[in-house]
Coordinates of C-alpha atoms in Angstrom, one line a residue:
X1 CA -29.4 -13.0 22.1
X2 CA -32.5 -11.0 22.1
X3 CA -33.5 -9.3 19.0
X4 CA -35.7 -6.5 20.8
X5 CA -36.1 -2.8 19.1
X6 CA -34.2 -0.3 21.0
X7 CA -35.6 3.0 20.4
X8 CA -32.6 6.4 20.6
X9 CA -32.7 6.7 24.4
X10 CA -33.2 2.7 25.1
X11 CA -30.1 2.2 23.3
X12 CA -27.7 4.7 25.7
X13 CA -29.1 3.5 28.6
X14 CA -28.5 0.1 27.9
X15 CA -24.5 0.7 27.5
X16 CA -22.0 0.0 29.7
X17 CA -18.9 1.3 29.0
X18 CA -15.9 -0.1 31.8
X19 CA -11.8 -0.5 32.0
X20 CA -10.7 -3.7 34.0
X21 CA -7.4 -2.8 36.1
X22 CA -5.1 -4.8 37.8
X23 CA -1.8 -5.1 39.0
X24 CA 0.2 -7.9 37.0
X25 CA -1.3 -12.1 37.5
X26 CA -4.5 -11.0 39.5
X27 CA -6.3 -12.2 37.2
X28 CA -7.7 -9.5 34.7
X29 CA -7.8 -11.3 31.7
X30 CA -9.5 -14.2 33.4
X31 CA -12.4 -11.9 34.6
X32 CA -13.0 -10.8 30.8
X33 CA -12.8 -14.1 29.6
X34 CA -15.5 -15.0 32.0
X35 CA -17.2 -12.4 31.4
X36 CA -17.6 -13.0 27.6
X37 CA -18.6 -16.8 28.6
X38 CA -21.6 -15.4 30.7
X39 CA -22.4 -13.1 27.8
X40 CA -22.6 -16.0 25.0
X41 CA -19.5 -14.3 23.0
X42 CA -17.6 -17.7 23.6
X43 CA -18.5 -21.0 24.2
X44 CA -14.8 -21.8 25.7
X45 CA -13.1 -19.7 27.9
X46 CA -9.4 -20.5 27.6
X47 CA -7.7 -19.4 30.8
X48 CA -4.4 -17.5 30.5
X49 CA -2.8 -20.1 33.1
X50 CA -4.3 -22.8 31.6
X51 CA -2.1 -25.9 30.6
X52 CA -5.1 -28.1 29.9
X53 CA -4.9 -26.6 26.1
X54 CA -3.8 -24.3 23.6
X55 CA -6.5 -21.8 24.1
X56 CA -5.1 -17.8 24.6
X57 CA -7.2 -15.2 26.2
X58 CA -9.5 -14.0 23.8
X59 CA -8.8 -10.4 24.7
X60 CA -4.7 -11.0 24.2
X61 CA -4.5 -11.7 20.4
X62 CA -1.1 -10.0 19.3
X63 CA 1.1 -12.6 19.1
X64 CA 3.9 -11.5 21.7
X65 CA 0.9 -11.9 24.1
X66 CA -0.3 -15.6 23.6
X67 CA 3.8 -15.9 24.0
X68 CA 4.4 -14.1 26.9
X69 CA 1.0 -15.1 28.7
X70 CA 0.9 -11.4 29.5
X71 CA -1.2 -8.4 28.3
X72 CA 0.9 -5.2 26.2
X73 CA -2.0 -3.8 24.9
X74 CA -5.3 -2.5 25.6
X75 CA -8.2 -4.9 24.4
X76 CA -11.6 -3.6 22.6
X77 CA -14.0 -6.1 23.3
X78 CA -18.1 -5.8 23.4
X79 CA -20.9 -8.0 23.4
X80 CA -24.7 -8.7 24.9
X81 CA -25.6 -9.4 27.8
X82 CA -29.2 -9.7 29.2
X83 CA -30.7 -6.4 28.5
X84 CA -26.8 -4.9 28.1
X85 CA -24.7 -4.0 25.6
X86 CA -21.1 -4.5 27.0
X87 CA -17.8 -2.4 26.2
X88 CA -15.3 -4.0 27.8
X89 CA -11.4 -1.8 27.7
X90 CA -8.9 -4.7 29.2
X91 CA -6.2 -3.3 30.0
X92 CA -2.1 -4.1 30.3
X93 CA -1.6 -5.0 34.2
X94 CA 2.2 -4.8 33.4
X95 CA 3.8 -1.7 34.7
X96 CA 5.9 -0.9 31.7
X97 CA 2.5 -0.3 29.4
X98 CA 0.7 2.0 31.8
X99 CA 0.7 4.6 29.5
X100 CA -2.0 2.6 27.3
X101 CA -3.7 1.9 30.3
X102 CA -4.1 5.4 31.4
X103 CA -5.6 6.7 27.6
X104 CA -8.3 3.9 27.9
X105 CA -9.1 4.9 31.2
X106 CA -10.4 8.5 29.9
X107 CA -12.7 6.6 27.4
X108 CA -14.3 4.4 30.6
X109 CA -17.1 5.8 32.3
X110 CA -16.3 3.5 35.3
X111 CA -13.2 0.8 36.1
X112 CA -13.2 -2.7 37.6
X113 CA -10.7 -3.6 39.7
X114 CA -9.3 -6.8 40.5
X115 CA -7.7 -8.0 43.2
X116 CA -5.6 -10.9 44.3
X117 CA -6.7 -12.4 47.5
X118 CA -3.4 -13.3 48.6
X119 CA -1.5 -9.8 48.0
X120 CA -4.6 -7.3 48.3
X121 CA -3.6 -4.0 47.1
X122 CA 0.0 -3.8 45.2
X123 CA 2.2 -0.9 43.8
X124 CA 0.3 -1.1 40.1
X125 CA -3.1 -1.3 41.4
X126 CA -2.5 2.0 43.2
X127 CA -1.2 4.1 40.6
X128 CA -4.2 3.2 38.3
X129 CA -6.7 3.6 40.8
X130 CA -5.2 7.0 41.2
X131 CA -5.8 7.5 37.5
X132 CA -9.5 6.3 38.1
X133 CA -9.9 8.6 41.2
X134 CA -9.0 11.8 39.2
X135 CA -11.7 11.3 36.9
X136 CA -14.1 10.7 39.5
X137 CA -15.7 7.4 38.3
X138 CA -17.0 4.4 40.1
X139 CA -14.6 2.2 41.1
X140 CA -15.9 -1.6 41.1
X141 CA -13.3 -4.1 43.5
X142 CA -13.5 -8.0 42.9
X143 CA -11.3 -9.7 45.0
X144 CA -10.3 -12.5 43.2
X145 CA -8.8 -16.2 43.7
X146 CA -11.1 -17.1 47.0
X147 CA -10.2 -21.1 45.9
X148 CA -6.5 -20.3 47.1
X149 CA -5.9 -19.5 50.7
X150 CA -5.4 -16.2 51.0
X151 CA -6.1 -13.2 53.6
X152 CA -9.0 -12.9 55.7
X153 CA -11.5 -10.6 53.5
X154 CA -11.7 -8.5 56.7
X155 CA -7.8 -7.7 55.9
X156 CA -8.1 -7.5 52.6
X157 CA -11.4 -4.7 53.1
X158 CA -9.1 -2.8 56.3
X159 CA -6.0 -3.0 53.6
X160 CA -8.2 -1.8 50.3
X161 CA -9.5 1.1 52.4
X162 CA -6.4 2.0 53.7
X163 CA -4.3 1.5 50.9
X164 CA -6.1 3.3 48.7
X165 CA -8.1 5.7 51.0
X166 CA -11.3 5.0 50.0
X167 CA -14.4 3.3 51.8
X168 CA -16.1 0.2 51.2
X169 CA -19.2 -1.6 51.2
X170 CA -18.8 -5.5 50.3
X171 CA -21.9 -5.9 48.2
X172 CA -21.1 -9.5 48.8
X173 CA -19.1 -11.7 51.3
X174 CA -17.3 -15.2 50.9
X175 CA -18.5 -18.2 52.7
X176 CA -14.9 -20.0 52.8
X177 CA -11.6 -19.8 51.4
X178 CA -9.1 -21.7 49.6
X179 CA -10.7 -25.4 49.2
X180 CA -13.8 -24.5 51.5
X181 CA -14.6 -21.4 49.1
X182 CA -18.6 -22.5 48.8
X183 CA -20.3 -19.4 47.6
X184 CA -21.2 -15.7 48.6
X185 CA -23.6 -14.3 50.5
X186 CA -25.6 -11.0 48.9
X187 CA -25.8 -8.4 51.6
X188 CA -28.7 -6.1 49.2
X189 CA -30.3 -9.4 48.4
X190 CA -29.8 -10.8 51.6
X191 CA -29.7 -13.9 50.0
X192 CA -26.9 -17.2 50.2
X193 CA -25.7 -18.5 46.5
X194 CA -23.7 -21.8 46.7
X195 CA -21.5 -22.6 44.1
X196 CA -21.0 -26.0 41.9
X197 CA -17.6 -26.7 40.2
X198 CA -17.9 -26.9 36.5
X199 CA -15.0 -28.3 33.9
X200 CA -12.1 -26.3 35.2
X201 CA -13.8 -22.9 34.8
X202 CA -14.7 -23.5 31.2
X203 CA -18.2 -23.8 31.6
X204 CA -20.9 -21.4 33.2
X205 CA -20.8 -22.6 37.1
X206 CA -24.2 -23.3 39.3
X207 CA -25.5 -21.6 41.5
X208 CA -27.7 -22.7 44.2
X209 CA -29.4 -19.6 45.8
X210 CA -31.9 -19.2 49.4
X211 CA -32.1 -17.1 52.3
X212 CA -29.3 -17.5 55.0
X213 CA -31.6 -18.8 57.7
X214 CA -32.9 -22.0 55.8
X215 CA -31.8 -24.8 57.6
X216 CA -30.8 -26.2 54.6
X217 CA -27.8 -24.4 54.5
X218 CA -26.6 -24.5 57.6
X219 CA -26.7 -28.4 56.7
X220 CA -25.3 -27.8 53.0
X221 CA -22.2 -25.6 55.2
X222 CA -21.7 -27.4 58.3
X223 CA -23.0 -25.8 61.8
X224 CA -18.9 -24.0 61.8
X225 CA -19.4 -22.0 58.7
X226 CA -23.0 -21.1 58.5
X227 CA -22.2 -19.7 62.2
X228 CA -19.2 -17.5 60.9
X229 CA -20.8 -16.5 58.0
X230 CA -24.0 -15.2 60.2
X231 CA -21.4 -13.7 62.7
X232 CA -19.6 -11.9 59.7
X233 CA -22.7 -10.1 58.8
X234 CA -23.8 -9.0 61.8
X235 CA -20.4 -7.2 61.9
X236 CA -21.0 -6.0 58.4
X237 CA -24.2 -4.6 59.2
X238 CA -22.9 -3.1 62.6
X239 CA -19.6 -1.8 61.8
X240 CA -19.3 -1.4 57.7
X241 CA -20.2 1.8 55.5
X242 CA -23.6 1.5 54.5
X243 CA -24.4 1.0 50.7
X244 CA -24.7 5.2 49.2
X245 CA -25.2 4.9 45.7
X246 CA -24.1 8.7 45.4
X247 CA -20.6 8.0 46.9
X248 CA -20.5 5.1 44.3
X249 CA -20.8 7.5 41.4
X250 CA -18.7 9.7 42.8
X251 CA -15.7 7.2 43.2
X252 CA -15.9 7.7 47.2
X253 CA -17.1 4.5 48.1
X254 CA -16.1 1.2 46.3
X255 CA -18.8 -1.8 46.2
X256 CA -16.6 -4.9 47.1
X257 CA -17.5 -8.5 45.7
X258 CA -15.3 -11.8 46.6
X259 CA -15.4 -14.2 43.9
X260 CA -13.0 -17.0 41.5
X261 CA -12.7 -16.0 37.7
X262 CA -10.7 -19.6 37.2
X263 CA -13.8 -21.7 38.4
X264 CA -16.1 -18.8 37.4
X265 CA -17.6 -18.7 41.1
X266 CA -19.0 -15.6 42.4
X267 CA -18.4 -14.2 38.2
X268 CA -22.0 -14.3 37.4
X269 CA -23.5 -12.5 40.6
X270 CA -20.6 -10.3 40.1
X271 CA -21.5 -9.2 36.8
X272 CA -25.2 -9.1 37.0
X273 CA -24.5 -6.9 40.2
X274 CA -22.0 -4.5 38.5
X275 CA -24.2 -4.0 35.7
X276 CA -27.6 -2.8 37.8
X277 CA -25.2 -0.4 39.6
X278 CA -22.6 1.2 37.3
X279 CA -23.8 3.8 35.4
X280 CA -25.1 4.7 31.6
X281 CA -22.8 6.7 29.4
X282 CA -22.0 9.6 31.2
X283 CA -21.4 13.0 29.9
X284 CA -18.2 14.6 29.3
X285 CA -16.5 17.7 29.3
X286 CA -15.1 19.9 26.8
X287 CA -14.1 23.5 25.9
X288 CA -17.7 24.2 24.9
X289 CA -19.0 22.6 28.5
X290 CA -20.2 19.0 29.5
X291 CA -22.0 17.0 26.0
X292 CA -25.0 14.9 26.9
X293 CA -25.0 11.4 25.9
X294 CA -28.6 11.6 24.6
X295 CA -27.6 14.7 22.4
X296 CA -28.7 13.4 19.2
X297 CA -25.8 15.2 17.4
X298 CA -22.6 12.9 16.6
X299 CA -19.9 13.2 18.5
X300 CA -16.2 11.4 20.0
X301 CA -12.6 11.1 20.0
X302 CA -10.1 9.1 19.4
X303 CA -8.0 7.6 22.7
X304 CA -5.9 5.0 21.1
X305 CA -4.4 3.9 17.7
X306 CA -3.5 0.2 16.8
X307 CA -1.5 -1.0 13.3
X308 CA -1.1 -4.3 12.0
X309 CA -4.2 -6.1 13.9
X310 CA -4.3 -7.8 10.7
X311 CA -1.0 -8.4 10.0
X312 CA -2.2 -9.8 6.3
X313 CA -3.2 -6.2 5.2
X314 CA -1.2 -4.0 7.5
X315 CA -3.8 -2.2 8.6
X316 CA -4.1 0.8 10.9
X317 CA -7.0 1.2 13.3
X318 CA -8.5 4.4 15.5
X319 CA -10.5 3.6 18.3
X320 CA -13.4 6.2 18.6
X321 CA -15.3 6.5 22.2
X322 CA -18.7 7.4 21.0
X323 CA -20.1 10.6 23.4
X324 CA -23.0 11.8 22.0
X325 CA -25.2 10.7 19.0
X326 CA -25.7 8.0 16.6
X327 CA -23.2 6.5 14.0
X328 CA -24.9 5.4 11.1
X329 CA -23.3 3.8 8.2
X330 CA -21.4 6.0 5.7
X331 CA -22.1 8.8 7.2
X332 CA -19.3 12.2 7.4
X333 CA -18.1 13.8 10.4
X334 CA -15.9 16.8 10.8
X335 CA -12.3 16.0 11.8
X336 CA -11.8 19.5 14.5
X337 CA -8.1 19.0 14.8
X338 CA -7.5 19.2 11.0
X339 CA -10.6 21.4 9.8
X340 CA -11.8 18.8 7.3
X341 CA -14.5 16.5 6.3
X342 CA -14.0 12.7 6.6
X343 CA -16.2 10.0 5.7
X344 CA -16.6 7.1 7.8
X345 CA -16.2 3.9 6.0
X346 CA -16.7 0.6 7.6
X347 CA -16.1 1.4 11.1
X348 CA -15.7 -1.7 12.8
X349 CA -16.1 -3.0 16.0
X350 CA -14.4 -5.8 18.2
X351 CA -13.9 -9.1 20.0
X352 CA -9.7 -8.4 20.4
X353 CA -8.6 -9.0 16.9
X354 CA -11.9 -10.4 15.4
X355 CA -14.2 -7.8 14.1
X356 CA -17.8 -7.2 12.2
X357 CA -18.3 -4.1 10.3
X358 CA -21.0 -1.6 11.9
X359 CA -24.4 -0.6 10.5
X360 CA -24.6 1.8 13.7
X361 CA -23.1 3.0 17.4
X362 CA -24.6 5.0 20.0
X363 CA -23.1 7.2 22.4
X364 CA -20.7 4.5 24.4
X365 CA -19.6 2.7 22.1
X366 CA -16.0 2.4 20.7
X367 CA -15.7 1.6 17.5
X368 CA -12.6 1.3 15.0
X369 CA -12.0 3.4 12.1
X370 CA -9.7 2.9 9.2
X371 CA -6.6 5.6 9.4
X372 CA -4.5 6.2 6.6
X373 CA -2.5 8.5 8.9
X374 CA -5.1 11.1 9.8
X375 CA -6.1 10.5 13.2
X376 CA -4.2 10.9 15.9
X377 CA -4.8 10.4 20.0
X378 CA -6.8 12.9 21.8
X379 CA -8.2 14.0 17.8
X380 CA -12.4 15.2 18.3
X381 CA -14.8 14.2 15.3
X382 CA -18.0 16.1 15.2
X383 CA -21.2 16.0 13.2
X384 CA -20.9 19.6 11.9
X385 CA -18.3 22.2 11.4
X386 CA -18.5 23.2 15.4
X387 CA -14.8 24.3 17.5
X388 CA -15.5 21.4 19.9
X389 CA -12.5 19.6 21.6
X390 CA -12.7 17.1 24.1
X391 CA -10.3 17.2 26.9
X392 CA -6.9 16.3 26.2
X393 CA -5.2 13.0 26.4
X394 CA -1.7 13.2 28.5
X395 CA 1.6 12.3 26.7
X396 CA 3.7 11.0 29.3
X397 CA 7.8 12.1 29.3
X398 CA 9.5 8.8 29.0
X399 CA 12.2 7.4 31.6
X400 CA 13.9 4.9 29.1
X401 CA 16.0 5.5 26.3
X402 CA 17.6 3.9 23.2
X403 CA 19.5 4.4 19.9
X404 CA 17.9 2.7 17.1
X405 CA 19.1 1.7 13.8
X406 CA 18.0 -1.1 10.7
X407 CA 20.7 -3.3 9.7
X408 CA 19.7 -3.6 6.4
X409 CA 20.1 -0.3 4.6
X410 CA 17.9 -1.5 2.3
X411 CA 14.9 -2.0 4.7
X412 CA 15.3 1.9 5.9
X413 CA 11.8 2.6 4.6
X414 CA 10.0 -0.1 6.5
X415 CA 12.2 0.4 9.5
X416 CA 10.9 4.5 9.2
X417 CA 7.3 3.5 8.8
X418 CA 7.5 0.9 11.0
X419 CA 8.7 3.4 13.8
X420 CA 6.3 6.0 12.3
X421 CA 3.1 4.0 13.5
X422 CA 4.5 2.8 16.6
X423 CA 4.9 6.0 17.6
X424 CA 1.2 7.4 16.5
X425 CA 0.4 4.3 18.7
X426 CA 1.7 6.4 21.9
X427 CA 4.0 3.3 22.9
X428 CA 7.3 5.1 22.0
X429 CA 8.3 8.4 21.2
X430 CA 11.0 9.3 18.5
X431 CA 13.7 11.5 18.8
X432 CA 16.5 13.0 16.5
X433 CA 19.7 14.2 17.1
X434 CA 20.3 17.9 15.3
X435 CA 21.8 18.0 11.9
X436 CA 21.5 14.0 12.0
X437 CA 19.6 12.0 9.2
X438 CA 17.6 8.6 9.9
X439 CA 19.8 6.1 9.6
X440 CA 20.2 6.4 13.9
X441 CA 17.2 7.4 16.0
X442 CA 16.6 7.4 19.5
X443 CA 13.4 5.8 21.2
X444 CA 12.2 6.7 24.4
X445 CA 9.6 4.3 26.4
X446 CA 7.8 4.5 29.7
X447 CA 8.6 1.0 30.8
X448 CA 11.6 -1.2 29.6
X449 CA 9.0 -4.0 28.0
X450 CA 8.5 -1.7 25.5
X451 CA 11.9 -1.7 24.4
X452 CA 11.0 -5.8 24.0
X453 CA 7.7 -5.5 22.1
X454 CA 8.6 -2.8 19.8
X455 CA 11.9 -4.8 18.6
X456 CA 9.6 -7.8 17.8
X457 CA 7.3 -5.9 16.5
X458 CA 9.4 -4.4 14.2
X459 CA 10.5 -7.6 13.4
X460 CA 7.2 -9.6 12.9
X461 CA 5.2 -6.9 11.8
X462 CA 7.6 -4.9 9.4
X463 CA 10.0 -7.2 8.7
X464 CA 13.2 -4.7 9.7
X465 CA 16.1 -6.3 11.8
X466 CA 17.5 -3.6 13.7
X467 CA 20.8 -2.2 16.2
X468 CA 20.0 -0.8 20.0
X469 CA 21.9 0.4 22.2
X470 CA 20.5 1.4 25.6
X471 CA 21.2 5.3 26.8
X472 CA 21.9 6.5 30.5
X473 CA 19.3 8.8 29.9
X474 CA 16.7 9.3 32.4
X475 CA 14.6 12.3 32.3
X476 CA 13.5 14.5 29.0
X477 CA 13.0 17.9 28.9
X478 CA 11.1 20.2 26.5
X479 CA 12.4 23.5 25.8
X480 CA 10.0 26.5 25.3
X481 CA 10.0 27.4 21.5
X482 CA 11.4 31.0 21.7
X483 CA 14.4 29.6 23.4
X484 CA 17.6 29.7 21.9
X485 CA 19.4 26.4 22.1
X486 CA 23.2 27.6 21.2
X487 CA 23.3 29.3 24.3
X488 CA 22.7 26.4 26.2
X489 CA 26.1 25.2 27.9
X490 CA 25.4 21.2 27.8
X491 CA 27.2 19.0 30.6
X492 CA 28.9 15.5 29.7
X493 CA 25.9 13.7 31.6
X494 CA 23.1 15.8 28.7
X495 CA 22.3 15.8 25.3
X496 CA 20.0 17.7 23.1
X497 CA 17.4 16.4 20.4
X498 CA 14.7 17.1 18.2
X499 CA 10.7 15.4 18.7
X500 CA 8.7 13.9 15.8
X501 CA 7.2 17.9 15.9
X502 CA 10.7 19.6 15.5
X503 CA 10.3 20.6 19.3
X504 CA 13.7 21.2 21.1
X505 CA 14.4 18.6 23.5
X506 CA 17.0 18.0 26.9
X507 CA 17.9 14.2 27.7
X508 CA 19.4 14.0 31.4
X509 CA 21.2 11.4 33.3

């Protein structure tokens, strides 16, 4: 790692702050293990679908994850690369925890998209790149698995554009698929980069770069591939968008890149590529008009809330996107949202569960801060007593419901707590009935999985066994506050309730 002096500005520009989306197995947690190889922050990578060892994805360290070989939460993970300092927001591919996905998306300046080579573009993929597209930021597509046979990457570009309805511009283009998967060729470099197989993946891979027309490659390819491969580009170049770095930023126009994150080929140029084009730290908006990054007074907010990542100390952990300024150690902020002072001790930042306390952050960074129940999502910290707010964070209505109820009598309080931070994590919401203590409570989710997680979680984590019983409920409704609910005539197929804010809510079949 280099230890050059950043001075105030250096320091933002040198940020990069990105989600990783995906629809469920196309590899997302791969690509950030990869990633993290190239970058020095392990020596290892230990592939989610590896059976070669024990290893877990770095980025999945709750331990329903290394279980379930699956992603439930979002993952905080940074670390240096080249000139860069990397923020990295994986994300849940799995339906069921979309919710999480869409808060981290609104602390990303831009998104990475994977891919599977096989399916192209599938029903998860779309919603989330939705998500991306209504905040207006680059969009970054690596089509992933070229060492399986999949589609021709002319399908897969005619699908991507037409699933999503967005153009393209394949940055670079596979020579290859399946077991012939060689390399890429660069279309801005013009330039060919052959790949050698490492151990399994779990090593940097080599690359062996030249211009296309060197003989030596067509030699290195065979006469049948260096000819398809100079065909392809001439269709490229004829026929394809051309490469408009304004479109890019705008999320109009999605560079493309073809790569492997199991055997790492194609990772490298990927990332090195990404990096150059995706932008700084952005600025963002809020009720007092957009904030410069490079402002030099402190400010952020927090867009998600984890408890127990140490389950030793049962601890409880904001995540603040930096927007503006400089965190330096010890110092106060103003909490808006409660209209008090709070002092920032030992923010912390991240490699999944592993983390180093801070000395300071600049604008792009996410860092964790300890909560003893003061923050909650969407809260605005500010360096002085100012009325700023950053745009809201959207609580979505959930579509799943369940009674709830500890076993144990005895265990009430941990079961309450435990529920308590779950739902200041956003993964459930809880729910009352009127005139009805806490020994029964009903849970709503977004996706079923949640139902899973939260009941080992509660489990594991707070040590409450508990009762469920799954509702027909499908929909919830909010009533407005000055409406009187004993003139509401209630079908058999309803039921009304109480939020964790004494709001009036509907539950419909």
């Amino acid at each position: 790692m280099s230890n050059k002096k950043y001075n105030y500005n250096e320091e933002i520009q040198r940020r990069r702050t990105f989600a990783i989306i995906s629809h469920p197995d196309a590899g997302k947690t791969t690509l950030t293990e990869k990633f993290l190889l190239y970058g020095g922050a392990i020596r290892e990578a230990g592939s989610v679908k590896s059976r070669r060892s024990n290893k877990h994805a770095v980025s999945d360290w709750m331990e329903i994850e290394k279980q379930r070989g699956i992603s439930v939460t979002s993952s905080v993970l940074q670390f240096n690369y080249q000139n860069h300092c990397i923020n990295i927001l994986d994300t849940p591919g799995h339906q069921d925890f979309s919710e999480d996905t869409y808060r981290t998306l609104i602390a990303a300046d831009s998104a990475v998209m994977v891919i599977d080579s096989n399916k192209g573009v599938e029903a998860q993929t779309k919603k989330l790149f939705q998500v991306c597209k209504m905040r207006g930021i680059p969009i970054f597509t690596f089509i992933n698995k070229m060492d399986r046979l999949g589609r021709d990457p002319f399908d897969l570009i005619d699908d991507l554009e037409e699933a999503l309805g967005i153009r393209s511009y394949p940055v670079d283009w596979p020579i290859g698929n399946g077991k012939d998967f060689r390399g890429v060729y660069n279309r801005l470099e013009k330039r060919i980069e052959l790949f050698n197989e490492g151990n399994h993946g779990q090593s940097m891979a080599n690359i062996v770069t030249g211009d296309v027309t060197d003989e030596a490659f067509r030699l290195l390819l065979g006469s049948d591939l260096h000819d398809k491969l100079l065909e392809d580009i001439e269709l490229l170049d004829m026929a394809g968008d051309d490469f408009d770095l304004h479109k890019i930023m705008s999320g109009e126009l999605t560079p493309v890149y073809f790569g492997s994150a199991l055997t790492n080929f194609g990772v490298e140029p990927f990332l090195q590529s990404f990096l150059s084009i995706t932008p700084p730290p952005m600025a963002r908006k809020s009720n007092l008009g957009f904030i410069d990054p490079e402002d030099k007074n402190f400010t952020g907010f927090i867009f998600k809330i984890q408890a127990n990542m140490d389950p030793n100390h049962r601890d409880r952990i904001a995540f603040l996107r930096i927007c503006s300024g400089q965190y330096e150690k010890g110092m106060t902020v103003n909490h808006v949202n409660m209209g008090k002072k709070v002092k920032l001790a030992q923010p912390q930042q991240f490699m999944a569960q592993d983390r180093v306390i801070v000395e300071s952050a600049y604008s792009g960074d996410i860092i964790g801060l300890h909560d003893p129940g003061i923050f909650n999502i969407g809260d605005t910290l500010t360096f002085d007593n100012i009325p700023l707010e950053y745009e809201g964070i959207p609580q979505f209505a959930p579509e799943f419901f369940m009674k709830i109820s500890t076993i144990n009598a005895m265990k009430r309080k941990q079961f309450l707590k435990g529920l308590n931070q779950l739902a200041q994590e956003g993964t459930i919401q809880v729910y009352r009935r009127p005139f009805a203590g806490t020994e029964e409570l009903i849970v709503g989710v977004v996706g079923v999985l949640q139902f899973e997680v939260l009941e080992y979680r509660l489990t594991h984590e707070y040590g409450v066994e508990i009762n469920t019983q799954r509702m027909p409920y499908r929909f919830i409704r909010w009533a407005n506050d000055d409406f009187d609910m004993s003139k509401l005539n209630l079908t058999m197929d309803s039921l009304v309730g109480h939020d964790k804010d004494d709001r009036s809510v509907i539950f419909f079949q």
